[in-house]
Coordinates of C-alpha atoms in Angstrom, one line a residue:
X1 CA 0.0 0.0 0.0
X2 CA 0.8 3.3 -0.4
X3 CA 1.3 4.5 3.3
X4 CA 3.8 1.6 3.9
X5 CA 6.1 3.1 0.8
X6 CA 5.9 6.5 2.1
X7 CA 6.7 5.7 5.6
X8 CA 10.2 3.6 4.0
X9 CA 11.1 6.2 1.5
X10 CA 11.1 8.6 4.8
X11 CA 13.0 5.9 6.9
X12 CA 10.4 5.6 9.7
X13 CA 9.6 2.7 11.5
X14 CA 6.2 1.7 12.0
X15 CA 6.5 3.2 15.3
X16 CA 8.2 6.5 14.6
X17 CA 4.8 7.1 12.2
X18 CA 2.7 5.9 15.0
X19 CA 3.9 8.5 17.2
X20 CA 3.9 11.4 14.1
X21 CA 0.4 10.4 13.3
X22 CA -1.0 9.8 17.0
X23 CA -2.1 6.2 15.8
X24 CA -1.1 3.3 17.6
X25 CA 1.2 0.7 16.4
X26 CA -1.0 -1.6 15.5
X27 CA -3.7 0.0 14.1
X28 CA -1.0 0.9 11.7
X29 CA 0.1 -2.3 11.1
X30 CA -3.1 -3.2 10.3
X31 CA -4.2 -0.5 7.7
X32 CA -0.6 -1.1 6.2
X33 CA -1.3 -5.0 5.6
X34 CA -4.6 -4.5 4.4
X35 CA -6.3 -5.7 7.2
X36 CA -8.6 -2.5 8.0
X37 CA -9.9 0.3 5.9
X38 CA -8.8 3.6 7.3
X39 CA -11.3 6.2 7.6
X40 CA -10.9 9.4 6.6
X41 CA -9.8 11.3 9.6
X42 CA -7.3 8.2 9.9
X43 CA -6.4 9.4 6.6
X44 CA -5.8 12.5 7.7
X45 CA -3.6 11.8 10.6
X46 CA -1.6 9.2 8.2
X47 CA -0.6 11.9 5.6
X48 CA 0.2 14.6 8.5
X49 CA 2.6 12.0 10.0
X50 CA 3.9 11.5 6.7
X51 CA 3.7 15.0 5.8
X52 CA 1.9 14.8 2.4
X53 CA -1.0 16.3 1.4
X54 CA -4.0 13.5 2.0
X55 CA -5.0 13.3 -1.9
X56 CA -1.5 11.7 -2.2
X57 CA -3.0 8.6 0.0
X58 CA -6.7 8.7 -1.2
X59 CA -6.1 8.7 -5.2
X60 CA -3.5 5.7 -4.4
X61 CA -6.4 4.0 -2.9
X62 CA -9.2 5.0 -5.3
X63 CA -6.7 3.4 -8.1
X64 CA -6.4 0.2 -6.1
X65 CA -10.3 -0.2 -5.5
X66 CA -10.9 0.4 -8.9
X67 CA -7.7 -2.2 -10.1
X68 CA -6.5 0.6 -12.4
X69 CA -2.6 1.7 -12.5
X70 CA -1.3 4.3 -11.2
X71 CA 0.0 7.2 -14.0
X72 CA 3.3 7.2 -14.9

């Protein structure tokens, strides 16, 4: 998923982002793997701990859903 590439192209550990986004761990690993379907204001607090803008996470996910590629 897109959160988990972000969070490795910035070097931060699940738990550094955890603390940036004040999410906990696991909910993290969760979203990450697929498991859970953030909401939006989890969306929100994802892309602030990232520091992107949240459009960045959401049309990722909107591509996925729809099983179209991303742009190149």
């Amino acid at each position: 998923m897109q959160i988990r590439r972000l969070r490795e192209e910035r070097g931060y550990s699940l738990e550094e982002l955890a603390e940036r986004s004040g999410m906990s761990f696991r909910g993290l690993i969760y979203i990450e793997h697929g498991q859970r379907s953030p909401s939006v204001l989890t969306l929100l607090d994802i892309a602030a701990g990232l520091d992107v803008q949240p459009g960045e996470l959401v049309n990722h996910i909107a591509r996925e859903e729809s099983g179209k590629s991303e742009p190149r």
